[in-house]
Each structure stands twice: as structure tokens, then as C-alpha cells.
Amino acid sequence: MEGLLRLFFRSMLLDPAHERSMQLLRANLTPCQLRQFETCSYFDVVGGTTGHIYRIHRGEARNIDEQDDAGAWIYTWCFLPMGRLAEGDVLLAQKVALESFELEARAVGVRTSKPSPPSSIFFNFGRTSRP
Amino acid sequence: MHTQIVMDPNGDTRHEFDPDDAVSCARAEEHFGQLTAEGFRAVALGRNGQPGRVLRYFEPSVRETLFIPQLEGG
């Protein structure tokens, strides 16, 4: 456990590439995105072509959610730049791609549907079955 | 000075060039061509995190160009 913690701190806090990539990311977020990122560990971007809203979470895979017109999170996307890049670079590449060449990013990305919320039939059944 | 920022395993590598100097610009244009031929996507970064603009050709007037490696599905 101690070894894992040491590895975590070394990789997340003391790795120069990680630090440098996070600086580059922070320098290229809007004030609103930066506030979101610092407080919630994610930030929202607007797709440059579709106008859809995407939420980019920290992490390097399957970390992008897409919202539908009604505001529901419907898909999770996975695409990232080739090569072993640090986390900040991956997040910035995802942001820039969605804002500046969204359709190309969607063309290479892997999309999965997010689990649907419980159906209204289930809720109606639950409500009507109680006395 | 204007800057070309290339994402790499070290975080990034920066190359500066003087937009008013022909030799410096020629070197930067050559660098631009090499990277895009390797599959990097060049984007003129927006101010204060605003959306950038994809560059098909070298533009010496762009202050900061970000080079992103080719994307792949995860």
C-alpha cells in the first residue's frame, strides 16, 4: 500500500512531464473551464461543428461524456492522441479536437451509450402498486 | 517571438521563431511541414482558452501553434 501511494505521488505530483502538461492545459482553458476543472476535476466544451456539449473528465480513457439536446448525458467517448502523453496533454488534445475538428475526433473515437435512467414504467408500477 | 508547441512524452517541446525574420520563418515552416507530414494536427490556439483554428498551412502570423499527435480510438 505504501509503495502504491509512493508511486501515485511520484507519478502525479513529481513527474515533470505531468506538471508541464497540466500547466499547458490550465493555460488553455477558459476561466470558466478552469474553475470547473479545479473544483470538479472536469470541464465542459462545446463541439465546434455540432454544438453538442461534452464533459471531459480527468483520466485518459473513456473520459468524455456527450450531452443530448435535452441535457441528458447519452454517450461516453474514447479517443486520445497517439503516443505516451501525460494526462494534461491528453485532456488538452481532447478539448482542442472537439472544439476545432470535432467530426474527425468523432470519426476515430469509440462511442458507448450510457446506461438509461430507470424507465417511467418501472416508476409508475412502483407508485401504483403501493396502497 | 512566436511559438510552436509540440506535445510529446516530456509534456511538450517549444520552438520559437521570429515572424519578422525570413530565415527564422523558413525554419519554422519546414518544422511545420515535417510535423504535419508525420500526422500531427496543427491548431492556432485561441486567446484565454477560446477555441482554436486548424491550420492546413504554415501561418507566420499565428502566435502559438499547438501540434497534437494523430488521434486514435481507445
Short mmCIF file of C-alpha atoms in Angstrom, two decimals:
data_model
loop_
_atom_site.label_atom_id
_atom_site.label_comp_id
_atom_site.label_asym_id
_atom_site.label_seq_id
_atom_site.Cartn_x
_atom_site.Cartn_y
_atom_site.Cartn_z
CA MET A 1 0.00 0.00 0.00
CA GLU A 2 2.80 2.38 0.92
CA GLY A 3 4.54 1.52 -2.35
CA LEU A 4 1.39 2.27 -4.31
CA LEU A 5 0.97 5.62 -2.59
CA ARG A 6 4.60 6.49 -3.31
CA LEU A 7 4.11 5.56 -6.96
CA PHE A 8 0.94 7.65 -7.12
CA PHE A 9 2.60 10.75 -5.66
CA ARG A 10 5.65 10.33 -7.85
CA SER A 11 3.60 9.96 -10.99
CA MET A 12 1.03 12.64 -10.22
CA LEU A 13 2.99 15.28 -8.37
CA LEU A 14 6.67 14.98 -9.09
CA ASP A 15 6.69 13.89 -12.70
CA PRO A 16 7.94 16.91 -14.72
CA ALA A 17 6.08 15.81 -17.84
CA HIS A 18 2.85 15.58 -15.88
CA GLU A 19 3.40 19.00 -14.32
CA ARG A 20 4.31 20.56 -17.65
CA SER A 21 1.29 19.09 -19.37
CA MET A 22 -1.03 20.32 -16.63
CA GLN A 23 0.43 23.83 -16.93
CA LEU A 24 -0.20 23.79 -20.67
CA LEU A 25 -3.75 22.57 -20.11
CA ARG A 26 -4.52 25.23 -17.49
CA ALA A 27 -3.11 27.95 -19.74
CA ASN A 28 -5.52 26.92 -22.48
CA LEU A 29 -8.77 26.60 -20.56
CA THR A 30 -11.26 29.46 -20.42
CA PRO A 31 -11.71 30.95 -16.94
CA CYS A 32 -15.00 29.05 -16.65
CA GLN A 33 -13.44 25.74 -17.71
CA LEU A 34 -10.53 26.28 -15.34
CA ARG A 35 -12.88 26.91 -12.42
CA GLN A 36 -14.80 23.74 -13.27
CA PHE A 37 -11.58 21.76 -13.56
CA GLU A 38 -10.15 22.96 -10.25
CA THR A 39 -13.33 22.29 -8.32
CA CYS A 40 -14.85 19.27 -10.06
CA SER A 41 -11.97 17.65 -11.99
CA TYR A 42 -13.82 18.02 -15.26
CA PHE A 43 -14.64 20.78 -17.73
CA ASP A 44 -17.26 21.26 -20.42
CA VAL A 45 -16.58 22.10 -24.05
CA VAL A 46 -18.91 22.90 -26.94
CA GLY A 47 -18.43 20.86 -30.10
CA GLY A 48 -17.21 23.17 -32.85
CA THR A 49 -19.42 21.63 -35.53
CA THR A 50 -22.45 20.09 -33.81
CA GLY A 51 -22.72 22.49 -30.89
CA HIS A 52 -23.15 19.49 -28.58
CA ILE A 53 -21.83 19.79 -25.04
CA TYR A 54 -19.08 17.41 -23.96
CA ARG A 55 -17.75 16.91 -20.45
CA ILE A 56 -14.09 15.95 -20.27
CA HIS A 57 -13.19 14.25 -17.00
CA ARG A 58 -9.72 13.68 -15.61
CA GLY A 59 -8.43 10.34 -16.77
CA GLU A 60 -7.09 9.22 -20.08
CA ALA A 61 -9.63 6.80 -21.46
CA ARG A 62 -13.41 6.72 -21.75
CA ASN A 63 -13.41 10.09 -20.03
CA ILE A 64 -15.64 12.15 -22.32
CA ASP A 65 -19.40 12.34 -21.93
CA GLU A 66 -21.74 13.82 -24.53
CA GLN A 67 -25.00 15.56 -23.75
CA ASP A 68 -28.12 15.43 -25.90
CA ASP A 69 -30.33 18.41 -26.69
CA ALA A 70 -32.44 17.74 -23.60
CA GLY A 71 -29.43 17.88 -21.30
CA ALA A 72 -29.09 14.14 -20.65
CA TRP A 73 -25.66 12.51 -20.81
CA ILE A 74 -26.14 9.93 -23.51
CA TYR A 75 -22.74 8.75 -24.74
CA THR A 76 -19.26 8.16 -23.48
CA TRP A 77 -16.44 8.74 -25.96
CA CYS A 78 -12.94 7.40 -26.04
CA PHE A 79 -10.25 8.91 -28.25
CA LEU A 80 -6.80 10.18 -27.43
CA PRO A 81 -3.60 11.27 -29.12
CA MET A 82 -1.14 8.55 -30.10
CA GLY A 83 1.99 8.11 -28.02
CA ARG A 84 2.56 8.07 -24.31
CA LEU A 85 1.47 11.59 -23.45
CA ALA A 86 0.96 12.97 -19.97
CA GLU A 87 -2.56 13.49 -18.66
CA GLY A 88 -2.71 17.25 -19.23
CA ASP A 89 -1.72 16.83 -22.87
CA VAL A 90 -4.39 14.17 -23.39
CA LEU A 91 -7.10 16.38 -21.88
CA LEU A 92 -5.99 19.42 -23.90
CA ALA A 93 -5.83 17.40 -27.11
CA GLN A 94 -9.39 16.18 -26.46
CA LYS A 95 -10.62 19.72 -25.79
CA VAL A 96 -8.96 21.20 -28.87
CA ALA A 97 -10.12 18.31 -31.05
CA LEU A 98 -13.77 18.68 -30.01
CA GLU A 99 -13.69 22.45 -30.45
CA SER A 100 -11.66 22.63 -33.65
CA PHE A 101 -12.03 19.35 -35.53
CA GLU A 102 -14.94 17.65 -33.83
CA LEU A 103 -16.08 15.45 -36.70
CA GLU A 104 -12.64 13.94 -37.18
CA ALA A 105 -12.44 13.19 -33.46
CA ARG A 106 -15.87 11.56 -33.57
CA ALA A 107 -14.84 9.55 -36.63
CA VAL A 108 -11.91 7.90 -34.85
CA GLY A 109 -13.46 7.81 -31.38
CA VAL A 110 -15.18 4.83 -29.81
CA ARG A 111 -18.67 5.66 -28.58
CA THR A 112 -20.66 3.77 -25.98
CA SER A 113 -24.15 4.52 -24.75
CA LYS A 114 -24.54 5.50 -21.15
CA PRO A 115 -26.94 3.41 -19.08
CA SER A 116 -30.51 4.70 -19.34
CA PRO A 117 -32.18 6.03 -16.22
CA PRO A 118 -34.89 3.79 -14.77
CA SER A 119 -37.89 3.73 -17.07
CA SER A 120 -41.02 5.62 -16.24
CA ILE A 121 -42.97 2.31 -16.47
CA PHE A 122 -40.94 0.98 -13.56
CA PHE A 123 -41.63 4.08 -11.50
CA ASN A 124 -45.32 4.10 -12.39
CA PHE A 125 -45.58 0.45 -11.45
CA GLY A 126 -43.88 1.15 -8.12
CA ARG A 127 -46.20 4.04 -7.38
CA THR A 128 -49.44 2.33 -8.33
CA SER A 129 -48.66 -0.90 -6.51
CA ARG A 130 -48.46 0.82 -3.15
CA PRO A 131 -51.64 1.30 -1.18
CA MET B 1 8.62 35.72 -30.82
CA HIS B 2 6.01 33.19 -31.86
CA THR B 3 5.90 29.63 -30.59
CA GLN B 4 5.31 26.14 -31.94
CA ILE B 5 4.28 23.82 -29.10
CA VAL B 6 4.67 20.12 -29.81
CA MET B 7 3.00 17.62 -27.47
CA ASP B 8 5.38 14.81 -26.59
CA PRO B 9 6.17 12.40 -23.73
CA ASN B 10 8.06 15.19 -21.92
CA GLY B 11 4.90 17.26 -21.75
CA ASP B 12 5.76 19.49 -24.68
CA THR B 13 8.68 20.90 -26.61
CA ARG B 14 8.66 24.51 -27.72
CA HIS B 15 10.25 26.07 -30.77
CA GLU B 16 10.31 29.83 -31.06
CA PHE B 17 10.62 31.81 -34.25
CA ASP B 18 10.71 35.45 -35.22
CA PRO B 19 7.83 36.27 -37.59
CA ASP B 20 9.79 39.24 -38.93
CA ASP B 21 12.86 37.20 -39.82
CA ALA B 22 12.75 35.32 -43.13
CA VAL B 23 15.27 32.66 -42.14
CA SER B 24 13.56 32.01 -38.83
CA CYS B 25 10.18 31.77 -40.59
CA ALA B 26 11.56 29.37 -43.22
CA ARG B 27 12.87 27.10 -40.46
CA ALA B 28 9.52 27.24 -38.67
CA GLU B 29 7.67 26.47 -41.91
CA GLU B 30 9.90 23.47 -42.53
CA HIS B 31 9.24 22.26 -38.98
CA PHE B 32 5.51 22.74 -39.55
CA GLY B 33 5.69 20.64 -42.71
CA GLN B 34 7.64 17.85 -41.05
CA LEU B 35 5.23 17.56 -38.14
CA THR B 36 2.05 17.65 -40.21
CA ALA B 37 3.57 15.06 -42.58
CA GLU B 38 4.08 12.84 -39.53
CA GLY B 39 0.38 13.12 -38.74
CA PHE B 40 0.38 15.92 -36.20
CA ARG B 41 -2.60 18.25 -36.31
CA ALA B 42 -1.64 21.94 -36.17
CA VAL B 43 -4.00 24.28 -34.36
CA ALA B 44 -3.71 28.02 -33.83
CA LEU B 45 -4.51 28.37 -30.15
CA GLY B 46 -7.24 30.83 -29.20
CA ARG B 47 -6.73 33.53 -26.57
CA ASN B 48 -7.72 32.70 -22.99
CA GLY B 49 -8.76 29.16 -23.82
CA GLN B 50 -11.12 30.14 -26.60
CA PRO B 51 -11.49 27.61 -29.44
CA GLY B 52 -8.56 27.38 -31.79
CA ARG B 53 -8.39 27.05 -35.56
CA VAL B 54 -6.98 24.16 -37.57
CA LEU B 55 -4.04 25.20 -39.74
CA ARG B 56 -3.57 23.44 -43.07
CA TYR B 57 -0.58 25.58 -43.96
CA PHE B 58 2.06 27.45 -42.01
CA GLU B 59 0.94 30.93 -40.99
CA PRO B 60 3.75 33.06 -39.59
CA SER B 61 1.27 35.47 -38.02
CA VAL B 62 -0.06 32.84 -35.59
CA ARG B 63 1.42 33.50 -32.14
CA GLU B 64 1.01 29.99 -30.72
CA THR B 65 0.59 26.84 -32.77
CA LEU B 66 -0.15 23.60 -30.94
CA PHE B 67 0.83 20.31 -32.58
CA ILE B 68 -1.31 17.38 -31.50
CA PRO B 69 -0.34 13.80 -32.40
CA GLN B 70 -2.80 11.87 -34.52
CA LEU B 71 -5.90 10.76 -32.64
CA GLU B 72 -6.90 7.14 -32.15
CA GLY B 73 -9.92 5.47 -30.64
CA GLY B 74 -9.46 3.95 -27.19
#
